[in-house]
Coordinates of C-alpha atoms (C1' of nucleotides) in Angstrom, one line a residue:
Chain A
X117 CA -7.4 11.8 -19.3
X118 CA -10.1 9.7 -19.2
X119 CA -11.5 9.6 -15.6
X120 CA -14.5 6.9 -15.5
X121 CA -15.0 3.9 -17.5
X122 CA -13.4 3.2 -20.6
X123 CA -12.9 0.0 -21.5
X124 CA -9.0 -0.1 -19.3
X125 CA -6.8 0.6 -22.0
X126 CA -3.9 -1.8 -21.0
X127 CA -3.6 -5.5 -20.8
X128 CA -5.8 -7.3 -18.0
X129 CA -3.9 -6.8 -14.7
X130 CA -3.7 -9.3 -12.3
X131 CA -5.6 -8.4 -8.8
X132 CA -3.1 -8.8 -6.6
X133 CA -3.3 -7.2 -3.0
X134 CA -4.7 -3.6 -3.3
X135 CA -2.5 -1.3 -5.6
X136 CA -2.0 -3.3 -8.8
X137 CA 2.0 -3.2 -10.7
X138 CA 1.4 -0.1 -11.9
X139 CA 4.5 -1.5 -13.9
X140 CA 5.0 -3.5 -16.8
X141 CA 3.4 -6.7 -16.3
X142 CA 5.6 -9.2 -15.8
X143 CA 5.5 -12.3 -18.3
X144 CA 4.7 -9.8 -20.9
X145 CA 7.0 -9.2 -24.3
X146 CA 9.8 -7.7 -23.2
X147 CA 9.6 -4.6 -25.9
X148 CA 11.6 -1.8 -24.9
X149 CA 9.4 1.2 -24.1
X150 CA 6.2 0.8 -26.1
X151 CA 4.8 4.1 -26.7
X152 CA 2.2 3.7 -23.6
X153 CA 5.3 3.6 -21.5
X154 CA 6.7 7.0 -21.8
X155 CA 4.9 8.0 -18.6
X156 CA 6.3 5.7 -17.0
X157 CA 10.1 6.3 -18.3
X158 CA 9.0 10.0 -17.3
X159 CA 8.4 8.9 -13.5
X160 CA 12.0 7.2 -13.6
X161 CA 13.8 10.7 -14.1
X162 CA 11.9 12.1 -11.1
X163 CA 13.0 9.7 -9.0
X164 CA 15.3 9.0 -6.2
X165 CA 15.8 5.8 -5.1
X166 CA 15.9 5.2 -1.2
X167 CA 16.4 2.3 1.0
X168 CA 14.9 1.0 4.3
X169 CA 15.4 -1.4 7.2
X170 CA 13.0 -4.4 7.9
X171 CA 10.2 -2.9 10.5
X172 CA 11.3 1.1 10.1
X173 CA 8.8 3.5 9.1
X174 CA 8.7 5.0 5.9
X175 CA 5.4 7.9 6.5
X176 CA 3.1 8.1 9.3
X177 CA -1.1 8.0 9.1
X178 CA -1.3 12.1 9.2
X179 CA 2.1 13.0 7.9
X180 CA 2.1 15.1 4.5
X181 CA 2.0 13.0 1.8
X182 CA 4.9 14.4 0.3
X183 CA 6.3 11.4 -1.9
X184 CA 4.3 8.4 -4.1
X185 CA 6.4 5.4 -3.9
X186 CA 7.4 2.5 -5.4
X187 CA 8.3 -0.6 -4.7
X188 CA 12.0 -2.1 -6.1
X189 CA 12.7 -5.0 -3.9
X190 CA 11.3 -6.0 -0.7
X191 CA 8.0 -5.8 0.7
X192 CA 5.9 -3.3 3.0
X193 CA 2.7 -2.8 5.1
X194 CA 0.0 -0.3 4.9
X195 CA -1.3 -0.2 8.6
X196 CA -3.9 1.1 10.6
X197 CA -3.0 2.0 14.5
X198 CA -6.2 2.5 16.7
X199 CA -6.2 4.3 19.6
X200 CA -6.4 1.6 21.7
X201 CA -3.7 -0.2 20.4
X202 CA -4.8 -2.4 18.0
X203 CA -3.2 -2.5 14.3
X204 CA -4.6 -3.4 11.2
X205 CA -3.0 -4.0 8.0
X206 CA -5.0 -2.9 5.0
X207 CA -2.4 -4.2 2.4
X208 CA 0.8 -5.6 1.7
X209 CA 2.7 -4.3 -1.5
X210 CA 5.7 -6.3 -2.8
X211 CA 7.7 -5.2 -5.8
X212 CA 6.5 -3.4 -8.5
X213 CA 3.8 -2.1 -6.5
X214 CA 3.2 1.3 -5.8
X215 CA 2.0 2.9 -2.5
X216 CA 1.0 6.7 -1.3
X217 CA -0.4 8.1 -4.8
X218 CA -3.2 10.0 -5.2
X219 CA -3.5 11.2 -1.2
X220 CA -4.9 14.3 -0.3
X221 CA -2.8 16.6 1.7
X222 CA -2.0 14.0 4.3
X223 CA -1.4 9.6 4.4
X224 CA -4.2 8.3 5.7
X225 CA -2.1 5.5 6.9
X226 CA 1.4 4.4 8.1
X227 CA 3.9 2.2 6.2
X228 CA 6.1 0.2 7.2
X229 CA 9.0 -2.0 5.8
X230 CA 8.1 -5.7 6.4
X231 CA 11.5 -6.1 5.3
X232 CA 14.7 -4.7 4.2
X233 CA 13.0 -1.8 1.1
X234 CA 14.0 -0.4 -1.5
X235 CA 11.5 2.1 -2.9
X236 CA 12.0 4.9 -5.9
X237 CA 10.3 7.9 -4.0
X238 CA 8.4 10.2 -6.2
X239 CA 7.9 13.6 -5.0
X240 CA 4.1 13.9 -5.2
X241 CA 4.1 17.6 -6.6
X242 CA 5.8 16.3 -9.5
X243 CA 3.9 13.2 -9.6
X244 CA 0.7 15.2 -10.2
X245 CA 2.6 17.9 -12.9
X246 CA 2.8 14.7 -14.6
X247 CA -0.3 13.4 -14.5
X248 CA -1.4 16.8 -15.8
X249 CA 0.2 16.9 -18.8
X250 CA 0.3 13.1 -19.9
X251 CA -3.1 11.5 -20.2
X252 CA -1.6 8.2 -20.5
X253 CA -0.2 9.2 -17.0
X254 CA -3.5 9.6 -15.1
X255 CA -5.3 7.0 -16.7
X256 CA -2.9 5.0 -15.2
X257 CA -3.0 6.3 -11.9
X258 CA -6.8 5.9 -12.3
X259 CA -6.4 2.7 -13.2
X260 CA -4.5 1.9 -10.4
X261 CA -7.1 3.5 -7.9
X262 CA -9.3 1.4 -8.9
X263 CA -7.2 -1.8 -8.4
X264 CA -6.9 -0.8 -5.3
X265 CA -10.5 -0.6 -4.9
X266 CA -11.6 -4.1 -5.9
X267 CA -8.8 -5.0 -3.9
X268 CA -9.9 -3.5 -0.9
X269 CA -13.6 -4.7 -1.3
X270 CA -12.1 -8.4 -1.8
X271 CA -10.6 -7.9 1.8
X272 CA -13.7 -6.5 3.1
X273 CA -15.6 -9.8 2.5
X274 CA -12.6 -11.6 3.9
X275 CA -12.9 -9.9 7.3
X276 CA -16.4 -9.4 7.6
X277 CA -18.0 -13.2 6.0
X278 CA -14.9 -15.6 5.9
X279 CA -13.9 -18.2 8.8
X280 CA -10.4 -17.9 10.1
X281 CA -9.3 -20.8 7.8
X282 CA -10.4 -19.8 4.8
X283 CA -9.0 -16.2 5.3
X284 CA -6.0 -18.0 5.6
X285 CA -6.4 -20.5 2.5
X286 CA -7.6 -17.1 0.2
X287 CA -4.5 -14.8 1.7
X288 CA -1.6 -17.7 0.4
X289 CA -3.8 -18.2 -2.5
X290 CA -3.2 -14.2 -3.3
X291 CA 0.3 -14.1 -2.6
X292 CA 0.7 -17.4 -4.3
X293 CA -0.8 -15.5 -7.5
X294 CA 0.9 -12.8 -6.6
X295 CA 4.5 -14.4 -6.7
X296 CA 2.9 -16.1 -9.9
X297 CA 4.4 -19.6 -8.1
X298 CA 3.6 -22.7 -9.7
X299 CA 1.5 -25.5 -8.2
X300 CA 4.0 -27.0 -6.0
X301 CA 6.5 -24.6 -5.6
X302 CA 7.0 -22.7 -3.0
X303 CA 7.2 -18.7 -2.7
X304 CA 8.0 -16.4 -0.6
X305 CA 6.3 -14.9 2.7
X306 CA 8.2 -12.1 3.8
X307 CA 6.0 -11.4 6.6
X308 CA 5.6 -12.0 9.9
X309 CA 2.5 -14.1 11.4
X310 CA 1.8 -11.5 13.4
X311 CA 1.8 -9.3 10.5
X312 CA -0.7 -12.1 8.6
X313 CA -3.1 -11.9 11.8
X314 CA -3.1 -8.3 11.5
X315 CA -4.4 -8.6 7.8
X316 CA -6.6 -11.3 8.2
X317 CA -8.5 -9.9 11.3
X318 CA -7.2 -12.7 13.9
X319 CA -4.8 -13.6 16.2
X320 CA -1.3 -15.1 15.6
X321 CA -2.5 -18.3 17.0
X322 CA -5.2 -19.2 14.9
X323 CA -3.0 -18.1 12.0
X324 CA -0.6 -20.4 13.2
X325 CA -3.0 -23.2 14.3
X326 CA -4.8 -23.0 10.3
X327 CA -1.5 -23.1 8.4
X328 CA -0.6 -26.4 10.7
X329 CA -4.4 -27.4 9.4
X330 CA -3.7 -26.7 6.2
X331 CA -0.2 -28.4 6.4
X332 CA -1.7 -31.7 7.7
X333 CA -4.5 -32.1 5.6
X334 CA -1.9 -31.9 2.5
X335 CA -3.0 -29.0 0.9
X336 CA 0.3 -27.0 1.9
X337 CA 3.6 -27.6 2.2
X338 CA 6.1 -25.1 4.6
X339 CA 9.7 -25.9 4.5
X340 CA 10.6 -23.1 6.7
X341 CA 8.7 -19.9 8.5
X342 CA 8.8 -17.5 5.0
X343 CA 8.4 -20.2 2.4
X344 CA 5.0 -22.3 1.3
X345 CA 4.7 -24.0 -1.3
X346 CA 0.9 -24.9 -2.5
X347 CA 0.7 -28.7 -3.3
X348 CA -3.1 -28.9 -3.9
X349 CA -4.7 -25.8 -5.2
X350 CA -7.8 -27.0 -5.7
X351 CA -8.7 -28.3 -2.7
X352 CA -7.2 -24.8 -0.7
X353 CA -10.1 -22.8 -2.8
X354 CA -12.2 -25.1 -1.9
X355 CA -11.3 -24.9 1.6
X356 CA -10.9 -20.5 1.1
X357 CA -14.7 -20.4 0.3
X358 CA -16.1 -23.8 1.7
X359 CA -19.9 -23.9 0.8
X360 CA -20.4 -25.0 4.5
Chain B
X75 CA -6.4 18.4 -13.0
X76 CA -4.4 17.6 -9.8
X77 CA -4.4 14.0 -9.4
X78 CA -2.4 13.4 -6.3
X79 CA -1.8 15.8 -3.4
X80 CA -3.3 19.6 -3.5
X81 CA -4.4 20.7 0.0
X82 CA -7.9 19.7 -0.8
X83 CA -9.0 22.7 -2.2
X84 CA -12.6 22.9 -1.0
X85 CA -14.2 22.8 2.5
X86 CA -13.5 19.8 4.9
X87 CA -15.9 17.5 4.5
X88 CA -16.7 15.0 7.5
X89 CA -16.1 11.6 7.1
X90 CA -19.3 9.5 6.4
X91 CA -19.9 6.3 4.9
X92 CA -17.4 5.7 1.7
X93 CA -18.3 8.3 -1.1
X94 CA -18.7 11.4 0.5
X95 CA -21.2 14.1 -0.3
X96 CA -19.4 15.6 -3.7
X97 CA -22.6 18.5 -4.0
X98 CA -22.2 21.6 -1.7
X99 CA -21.2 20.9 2.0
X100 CA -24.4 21.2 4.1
X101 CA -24.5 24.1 7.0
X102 CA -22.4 26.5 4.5
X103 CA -22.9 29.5 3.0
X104 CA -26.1 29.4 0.4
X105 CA -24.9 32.0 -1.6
X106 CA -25.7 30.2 -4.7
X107 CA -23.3 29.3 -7.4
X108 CA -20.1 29.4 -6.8
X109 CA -17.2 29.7 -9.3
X110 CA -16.5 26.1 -8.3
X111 CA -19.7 25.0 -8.6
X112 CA -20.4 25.3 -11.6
X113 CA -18.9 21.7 -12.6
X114 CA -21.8 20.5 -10.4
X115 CA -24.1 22.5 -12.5
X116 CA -22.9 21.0 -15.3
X117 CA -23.1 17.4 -14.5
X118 CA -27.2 18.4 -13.5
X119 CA -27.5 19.1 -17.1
X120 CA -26.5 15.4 -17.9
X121 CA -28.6 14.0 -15.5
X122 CA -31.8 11.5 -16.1
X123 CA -34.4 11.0 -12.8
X124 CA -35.1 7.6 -12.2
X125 CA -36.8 5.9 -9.4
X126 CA -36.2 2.2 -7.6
X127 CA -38.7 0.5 -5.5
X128 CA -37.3 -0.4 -2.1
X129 CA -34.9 -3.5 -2.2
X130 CA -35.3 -3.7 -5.8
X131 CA -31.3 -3.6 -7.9
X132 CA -30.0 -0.7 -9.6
X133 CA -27.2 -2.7 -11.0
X134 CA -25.3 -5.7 -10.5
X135 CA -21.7 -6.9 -10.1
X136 CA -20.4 -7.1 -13.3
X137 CA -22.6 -5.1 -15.1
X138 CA -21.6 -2.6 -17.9
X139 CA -20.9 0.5 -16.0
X140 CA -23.3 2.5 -17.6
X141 CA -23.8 5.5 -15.6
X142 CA -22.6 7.3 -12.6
X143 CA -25.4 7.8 -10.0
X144 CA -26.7 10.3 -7.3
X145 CA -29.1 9.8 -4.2
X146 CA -31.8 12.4 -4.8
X147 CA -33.9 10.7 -2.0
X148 CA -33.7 7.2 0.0
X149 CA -30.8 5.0 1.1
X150 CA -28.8 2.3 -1.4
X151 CA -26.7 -0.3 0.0
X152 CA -23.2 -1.9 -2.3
X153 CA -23.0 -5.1 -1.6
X154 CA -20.6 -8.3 -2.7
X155 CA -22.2 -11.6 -2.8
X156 CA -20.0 -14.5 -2.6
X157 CA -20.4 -18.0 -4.4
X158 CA -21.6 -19.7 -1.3
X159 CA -24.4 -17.1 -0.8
X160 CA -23.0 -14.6 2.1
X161 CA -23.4 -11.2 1.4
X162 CA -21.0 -7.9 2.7
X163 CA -22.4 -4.6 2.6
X164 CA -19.5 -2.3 1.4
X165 CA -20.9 0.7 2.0
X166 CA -24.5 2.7 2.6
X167 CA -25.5 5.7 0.9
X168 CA -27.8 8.8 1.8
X169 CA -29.2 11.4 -0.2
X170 CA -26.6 13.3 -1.6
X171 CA -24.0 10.9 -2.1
X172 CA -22.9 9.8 -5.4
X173 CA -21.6 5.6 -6.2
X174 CA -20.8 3.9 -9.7
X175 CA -18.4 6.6 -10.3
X176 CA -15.2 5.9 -11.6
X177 CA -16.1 2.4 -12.6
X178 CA -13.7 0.8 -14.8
X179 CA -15.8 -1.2 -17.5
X180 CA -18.1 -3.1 -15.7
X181 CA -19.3 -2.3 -11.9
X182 CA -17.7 -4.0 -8.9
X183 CA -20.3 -4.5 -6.7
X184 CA -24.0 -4.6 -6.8
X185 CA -26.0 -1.6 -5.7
X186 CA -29.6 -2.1 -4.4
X187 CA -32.6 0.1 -3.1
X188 CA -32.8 -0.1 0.7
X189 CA -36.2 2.2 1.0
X190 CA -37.7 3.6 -2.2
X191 CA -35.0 5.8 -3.8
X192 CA -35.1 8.4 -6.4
X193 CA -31.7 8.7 -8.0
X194 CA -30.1 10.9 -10.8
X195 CA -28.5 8.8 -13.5
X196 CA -25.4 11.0 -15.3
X197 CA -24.2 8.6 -18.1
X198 CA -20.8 7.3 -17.8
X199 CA -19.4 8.9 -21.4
X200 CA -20.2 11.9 -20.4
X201 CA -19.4 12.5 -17.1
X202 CA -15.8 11.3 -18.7
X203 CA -16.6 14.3 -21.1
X204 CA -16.8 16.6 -18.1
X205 CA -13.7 15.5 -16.3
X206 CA -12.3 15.8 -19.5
X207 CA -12.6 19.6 -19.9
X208 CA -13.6 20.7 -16.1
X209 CA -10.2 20.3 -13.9
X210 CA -12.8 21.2 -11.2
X211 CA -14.5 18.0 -11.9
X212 CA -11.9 15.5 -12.5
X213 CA -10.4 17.1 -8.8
X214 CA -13.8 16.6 -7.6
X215 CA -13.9 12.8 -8.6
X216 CA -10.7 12.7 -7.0
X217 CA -11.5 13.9 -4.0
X218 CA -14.9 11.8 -3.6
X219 CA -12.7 8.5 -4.6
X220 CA -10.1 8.9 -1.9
X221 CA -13.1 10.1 0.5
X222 CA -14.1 6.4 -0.9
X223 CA -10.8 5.2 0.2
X224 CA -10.8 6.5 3.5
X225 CA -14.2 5.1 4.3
X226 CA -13.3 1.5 3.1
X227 CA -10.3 1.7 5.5
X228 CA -11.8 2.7 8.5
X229 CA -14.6 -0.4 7.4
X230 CA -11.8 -2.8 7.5
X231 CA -10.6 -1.8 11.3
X232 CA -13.9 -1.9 12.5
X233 CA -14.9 -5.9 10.8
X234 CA -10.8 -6.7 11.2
X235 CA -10.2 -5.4 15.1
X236 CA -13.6 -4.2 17.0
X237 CA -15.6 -6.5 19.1
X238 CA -19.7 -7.2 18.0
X239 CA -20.8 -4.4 20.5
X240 CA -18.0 -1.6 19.4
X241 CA -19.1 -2.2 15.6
X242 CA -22.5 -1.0 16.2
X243 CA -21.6 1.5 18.5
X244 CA -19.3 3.0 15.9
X245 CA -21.9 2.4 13.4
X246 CA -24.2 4.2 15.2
X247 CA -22.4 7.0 15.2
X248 CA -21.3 7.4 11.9
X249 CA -24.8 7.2 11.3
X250 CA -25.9 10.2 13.5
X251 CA -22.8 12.5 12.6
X252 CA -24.0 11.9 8.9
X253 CA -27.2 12.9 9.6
X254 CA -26.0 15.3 11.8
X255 CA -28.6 14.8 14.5
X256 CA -28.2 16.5 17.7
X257 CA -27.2 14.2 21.0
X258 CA -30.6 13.3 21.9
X259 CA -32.5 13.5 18.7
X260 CA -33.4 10.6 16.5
X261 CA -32.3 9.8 13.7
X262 CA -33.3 7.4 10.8
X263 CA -31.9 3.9 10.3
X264 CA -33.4 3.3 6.7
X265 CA -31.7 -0.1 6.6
X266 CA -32.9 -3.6 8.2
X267 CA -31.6 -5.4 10.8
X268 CA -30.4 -8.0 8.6
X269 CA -28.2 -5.1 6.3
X270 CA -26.8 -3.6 9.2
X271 CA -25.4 -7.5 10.3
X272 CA -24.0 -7.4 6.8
X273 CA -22.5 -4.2 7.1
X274 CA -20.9 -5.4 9.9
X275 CA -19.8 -8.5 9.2
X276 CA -22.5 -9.9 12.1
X277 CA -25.0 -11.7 12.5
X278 CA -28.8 -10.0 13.2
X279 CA -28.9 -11.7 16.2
X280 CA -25.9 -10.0 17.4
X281 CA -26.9 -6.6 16.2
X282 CA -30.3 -7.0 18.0
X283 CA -28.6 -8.2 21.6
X284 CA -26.0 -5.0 21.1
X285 CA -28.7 -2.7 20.4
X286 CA -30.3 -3.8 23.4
X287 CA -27.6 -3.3 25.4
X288 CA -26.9 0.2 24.4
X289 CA -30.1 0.6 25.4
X290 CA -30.2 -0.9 28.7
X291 CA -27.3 1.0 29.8
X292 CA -28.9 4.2 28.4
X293 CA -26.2 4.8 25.8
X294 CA -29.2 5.2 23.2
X295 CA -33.1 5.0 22.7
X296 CA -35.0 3.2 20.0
X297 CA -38.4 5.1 19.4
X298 CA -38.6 2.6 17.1
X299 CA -36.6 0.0 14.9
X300 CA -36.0 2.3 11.9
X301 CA -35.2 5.3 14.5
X302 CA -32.4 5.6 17.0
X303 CA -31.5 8.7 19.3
X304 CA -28.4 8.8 20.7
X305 CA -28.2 9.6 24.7
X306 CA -24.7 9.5 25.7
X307 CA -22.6 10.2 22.9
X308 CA -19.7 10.1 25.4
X309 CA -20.1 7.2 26.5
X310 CA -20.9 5.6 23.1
X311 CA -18.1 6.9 21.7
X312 CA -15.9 4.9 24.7
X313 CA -18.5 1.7 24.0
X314 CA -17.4 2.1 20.1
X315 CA -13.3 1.8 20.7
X316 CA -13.6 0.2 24.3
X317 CA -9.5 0.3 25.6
X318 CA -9.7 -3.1 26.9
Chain C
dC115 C1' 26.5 -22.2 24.7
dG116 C1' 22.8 -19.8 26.1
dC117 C1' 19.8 -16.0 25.1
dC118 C1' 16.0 -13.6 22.7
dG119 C1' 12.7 -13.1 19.3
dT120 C1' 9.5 -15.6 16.8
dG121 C1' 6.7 -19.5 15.9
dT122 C1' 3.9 -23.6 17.5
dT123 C1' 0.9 -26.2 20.4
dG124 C1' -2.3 -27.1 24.3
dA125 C1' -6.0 -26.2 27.7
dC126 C1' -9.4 -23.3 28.9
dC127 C1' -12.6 -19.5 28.4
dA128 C1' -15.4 -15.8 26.2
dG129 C1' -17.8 -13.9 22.5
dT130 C1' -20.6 -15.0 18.5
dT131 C1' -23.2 -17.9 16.0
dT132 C1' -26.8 -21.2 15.6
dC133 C1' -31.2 -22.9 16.5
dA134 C1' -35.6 -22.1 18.2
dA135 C1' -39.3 -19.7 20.2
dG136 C1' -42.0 -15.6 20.8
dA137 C1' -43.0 -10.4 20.0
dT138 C1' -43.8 -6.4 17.0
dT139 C1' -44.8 -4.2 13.0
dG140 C1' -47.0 -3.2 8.7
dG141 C1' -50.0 -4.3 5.2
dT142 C1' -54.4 -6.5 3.4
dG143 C1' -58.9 -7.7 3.1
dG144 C1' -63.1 -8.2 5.4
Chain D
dC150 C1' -61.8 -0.1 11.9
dC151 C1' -60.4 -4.4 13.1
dA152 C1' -58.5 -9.1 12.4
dC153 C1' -55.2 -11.7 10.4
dC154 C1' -50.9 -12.7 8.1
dA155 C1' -46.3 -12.2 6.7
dA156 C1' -42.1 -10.2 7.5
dT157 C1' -39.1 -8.5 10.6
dC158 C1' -37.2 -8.0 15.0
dT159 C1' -36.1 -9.7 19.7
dT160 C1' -34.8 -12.9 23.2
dG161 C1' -33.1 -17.3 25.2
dA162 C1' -30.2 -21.5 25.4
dA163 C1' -26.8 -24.5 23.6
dA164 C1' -22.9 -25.3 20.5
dC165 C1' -18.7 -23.8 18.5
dT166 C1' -15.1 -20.8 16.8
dG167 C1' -11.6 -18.1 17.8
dG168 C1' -9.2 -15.7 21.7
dT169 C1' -6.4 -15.8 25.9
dC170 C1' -2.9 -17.6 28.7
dA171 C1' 0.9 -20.4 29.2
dA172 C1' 4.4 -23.6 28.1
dC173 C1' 7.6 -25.1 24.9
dA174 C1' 10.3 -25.4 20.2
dC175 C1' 13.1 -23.4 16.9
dG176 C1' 16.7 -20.5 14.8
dG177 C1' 19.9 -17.0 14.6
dC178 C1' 23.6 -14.3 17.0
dG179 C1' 26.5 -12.6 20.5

DNA sequence: CGCCGTGTTGACCAGTTTCAAGATTGGTGG
DNA sequence: CCACCAATCTTGAAACTGGTCAACACGGCG
């Protein structure tokens, strides 16, 4: 099990938010079970699938990380609470993602269903026999940490060097990739803008006061509250990383 | 190797910047080699000594990832830099700390000397080698990567949710508990002004008029700018996550 | 039909950045 | 050893971005 470099066995993976599709990637031949895929048809037998309501909790930050899950349908929150109240979300997984591998002893984080979930729960201990005896298995997993890495490091520039618009321009552009949407057509937003604001660093205002921005200036469409469409994609990456 | 869970097996290690101190936990027994330790021993054998000159770069984003590296002596900063020229510090590293681990083909950040820094350089193929045969290794990598993990999250609730003033406060002290100063004794700040602003997602201006107001109110004393002594870690501690 | 949760917009305010001017520090050469 | 220079740091004042507070709109649902 290769655990550093090596030149990522598998096919390019798209960075989405944090934890890459650990899956399959979609738009790819649809070969039954390559050999590279028996890991993951291994992972299928151990698990169960579960389901839960919009805004329930599925683990606490601190609770014993007793399950690796992943995403079927739906979407959910990785959040930080501070002690003063605060929240803020450090990713959004939708389907196909995986969330809560590879922690140690306890979740360093809650999540939460943004809405109605359906997850395949994978209990950790047999997660990690796995990994043990398939190196295709914890390459993967490797792989996968390190998705969520460059992930991670994407947001950090978004929080600490962006402007409130263009954290808002680069977040639809990710979840526009994400739902791989194309140019003029709109996707899906199953969150909240109080959830958005609680990714981006801001306040549900501004959120809501740079998507009416982006709206009038043409670059967006929003036919209703959990649906955008992107009408000109070249002008919302210029306005995600304006040069001024 | 354990990928996922397994009740940490070595000592708690305290939180510092992103990749924690893999080598032995300072303040612990020095009964030398350990069973456990003697992965550690091995990766020494692997090792090259190199030296950088202060701000000088020890890689760059997108560079081959060559070799893993470890502080021997200085400070190194990881840093994104975006197309319009802003920079984010991801994380700072001290003596002791290891960074370019885990890379998957090519480095995702740059990593650059903050003061003149003597580094050991363990080539990339072989620490894979190591991880390959030592489970004790490959858990160690894992433990050091979510260590990473935690770090970057804790990063993102400070530049997503703390005000200018509780940033540096927190910084601060993440600063002094890693170099595990007493309350009252100074500690260094090998990094500018200007890094600590990126760090932060600030500006230096803001850093300076912070620091200054730590001060004033006594929270801190500045012997001078690349030394800080903490006075009140009380009340710097309240500063850092202010309820209102 | 009216209520409640969520989203949107406006006016005002506060915190941060920006711009600009000094103050310190460290290094170099006389 | 001191004077000078460049780089870095600090402080002040003004401008601006984003936050706060408050009112209103919209869309289910009982």
């Amino acid at each position: 099990m290769s655990i550093a470099l090596a030149a990522n066995g598998n096919a390019p993976i798209a960075r989405h938010f944090a934890p890459a599709a650990l899956s399959m990637v979609p738009g790819q031949a649809p070969v039954a079970a390559k050999p590279q895929d028996e890991d993951l048809r291994a992972l299928q037998q151990i698990g169960t699938k579960v389901r839960f309501a919009r805004n329930t909790t599925i683990f606490n930050d601190g609770d014993d990380a007793a399950y690796t899950y992943k995403i079927i349908s739906g979407a959910v929150r990785l959040c930080k609470h501070t002690s003063n109240g605060r929240r803020q979300i450090a990713d959004f997984l939708l389907a196909g993602d995986y969330f809560g591998f590879l922690q140690v002893g306890t979740y360093s984080f809650t999540a939460e269903a943004v809405s109605d979930v359906v997850v395949m729960a994978y209990p950790q201990r047999q997660v990690e026999q796995l990994s043990n005896t398939m190196p295709s298995m914890s390459r993967r997993l490797l792989t996968l940490l390190s998705q969520t890495l460059l992930g991670m490091q994407d947001h950090l520039v978004m929080l600490g060097r962006q402007a409130a618009k263009e954290r808002v321009a680069s977040f639809l552009l990710l979840l526009a990739e994400r739902s791989d949407a194309e140019e003029g057509e709109a996707f899906e937003v199953p969150m909240s803008r109080q959830d958005i604001a609680d990714y981006l660093g801001l306040t549900i205002e501004t959120v809501c006061r740079a998507l009416s921005d982006l709206k009038r200036s043409k670059l967006i469409a929003i036919p209703n509250v959990h649906q955008i469409a992107i009408k000109d994609s070249e002008a919302l990456e210029a306005a995600a990383d304006s040069d001024e």
